[in-house]
Each structure stands twice: as C-alpha cells, then as structure tokens.
C-alpha cells in the first residue's frame, strides 16, 4: 500500500506482463498506473494523483476525497445503550470510545 496527498493505492503484480499495476483506492473516479519497479510504481502513483488533481481543477470539479473522517454508524437501540454505558464507564464520549475500540480492532485485523 502506498499513500500520497491523502490518497492510497494498492499494487498488484501481473507476472505474465512483468508489470506492477496500481489503483487508487476509496474514490469513485478510476485512477490507475503501471510500472516495472517499486520505485517507478511509487513515482507513477504520485504522478497519477497530481494529474488527477490537475484534471479536476481544469474541469472546475472537486476531486474525490478518500476519507472525510466522518463515519456514519447505525445500530439497534439496545446496542446504542450498551455503547453509551461502556463509553461512560471508560470516562469518554461515545465518539472517543468508539474511535479507540474500532482502531484497535482495525489494527488487529490489518496485522493478522
């Protein structure tokens, strides 16, 4: 995974073509790149992001942003009550408690 200006990309290997193929993640627009080396892939990713941002500017459109920091969350009333109680017992707001719990779970999932 690579990141640049807040954007992230995944890299796949195409063994038959002897290429690295990358795609920018978590935006609606399609931004891809290809390279033969890791360093070249990093540079092509950065070039692709810069080109994408310039293209959006030329069109007068806002580029897709990968993450806003806002995470809509829906649950049942019973789960909401339990989350509220757990947050209060920890001396935190629901948002702070959920952020702490979810990031621990995310890091565990990523590292396994």
JSON list of N, CA and C in Angstrom, two decimals, residues 3 18 20 24 37 50 54 59 62 79 91 107:
[
{"chain": "A", "resi": 3, "resn": "UNK", "atom": "N", "xyz": [0.78, 5.67, -0.02]},
{"chain": "A", "resi": 3, "resn": "UNK", "atom": "CA", "xyz": [-0.05, 6.84, 0.22]},
{"chain": "A", "resi": 3, "resn": "UNK", "atom": "C", "xyz": [0.66, 8.09, -0.29]},
{"chain": "A", "resi": 18, "resn": "UNK", "atom": "N", "xyz": [4.87, -8.94, -16.68]},
{"chain": "A", "resi": 18, "resn": "UNK", "atom": "CA", "xyz": [6.01, -8.46, -15.92]},
{"chain": "A", "resi": 18, "resn": "UNK", "atom": "C", "xyz": [5.85, -6.99, -15.54]},
{"chain": "A", "resi": 20, "resn": "UNK", "atom": "N", "xyz": [3.88, -4.10, -12.59]},
{"chain": "A", "resi": 20, "resn": "UNK", "atom": "CA", "xyz": [3.15, -3.78, -11.37]},
{"chain": "A", "resi": 20, "resn": "UNK", "atom": "C", "xyz": [1.98, -2.90, -11.81]},
{"chain": "A", "resi": 24, "resn": "UNK", "atom": "N", "xyz": [-5.84, 3.56, -7.37]},
{"chain": "A", "resi": 24, "resn": "UNK", "atom": "CA", "xyz": [-6.13, 4.41, -6.22]},
{"chain": "A", "resi": 24, "resn": "UNK", "atom": "C", "xyz": [-7.41, 3.90, -5.58]},
{"chain": "A", "resi": 37, "resn": "UNK", "atom": "N", "xyz": [9.10, -1.36, -11.71]},
{"chain": "A", "resi": 37, "resn": "UNK", "atom": "CA", "xyz": [9.80, -1.47, -10.44]},
{"chain": "A", "resi": 37, "resn": "UNK", "atom": "C", "xyz": [8.98, -0.80, -9.34]},
{"chain": "A", "resi": 50, "resn": "UNK", "atom": "N", "xyz": [-1.21, 13.65, -8.98]},
{"chain": "A", "resi": 50, "resn": "UNK", "atom": "CA", "xyz": [-1.02, 15.04, -9.42]},
{"chain": "A", "resi": 50, "resn": "UNK", "atom": "C", "xyz": [-1.81, 15.33, -10.69]},
{"chain": "A", "resi": 54, "resn": "UNK", "atom": "N", "xyz": [-4.91, 17.95, -11.09]},
{"chain": "A", "resi": 54, "resn": "UNK", "atom": "CA", "xyz": [-4.85, 19.00, -12.13]},
{"chain": "A", "resi": 54, "resn": "UNK", "atom": "C", "xyz": [-6.05, 18.90, -13.07]},
{"chain": "A", "resi": 59, "resn": "UNK", "atom": "N", "xyz": [-11.33, 21.07, -14.97]},
{"chain": "A", "resi": 59, "resn": "UNK", "atom": "CA", "xyz": [-12.77, 20.91, -15.19]},
{"chain": "A", "resi": 59, "resn": "UNK", "atom": "C", "xyz": [-13.61, 21.75, -14.24]},
{"chain": "A", "resi": 62, "resn": "UNK", "atom": "N", "xyz": [-14.53, 19.36, -7.92]},
{"chain": "A", "resi": 62, "resn": "UNK", "atom": "CA", "xyz": [-13.83, 18.92, -6.72]},
{"chain": "A", "resi": 62, "resn": "UNK", "atom": "C", "xyz": [-13.37, 17.47, -6.92]},
{"chain": "A", "resi": 79, "resn": "UNK", "atom": "N", "xyz": [-28.02, -1.94, 21.31]},
{"chain": "A", "resi": 79, "resn": "UNK", "atom": "CA", "xyz": [-26.58, -1.79, 21.15]},
{"chain": "A", "resi": 79, "resn": "UNK", "atom": "C", "xyz": [-26.14, -0.36, 21.48]},
{"chain": "A", "resi": 91, "resn": "UNK", "atom": "N", "xyz": [-15.16, 6.77, 30.89]},
{"chain": "A", "resi": 91, "resn": "UNK", "atom": "CA", "xyz": [-14.97, 8.20, 31.05]},
{"chain": "A", "resi": 91, "resn": "UNK", "atom": "C", "xyz": [-14.77, 8.94, 29.74]},
{"chain": "A", "resi": 107, "resn": "UNK", "atom": "N", "xyz": [-6.54, -2.31, 13.65]},
{"chain": "A", "resi": 107, "resn": "UNK", "atom": "CA", "xyz": [-5.11, -2.62, 13.65]},
{"chain": "A", "resi": 107, "resn": "UNK", "atom": "C", "xyz": [-4.89, -4.13, 13.83]}
]
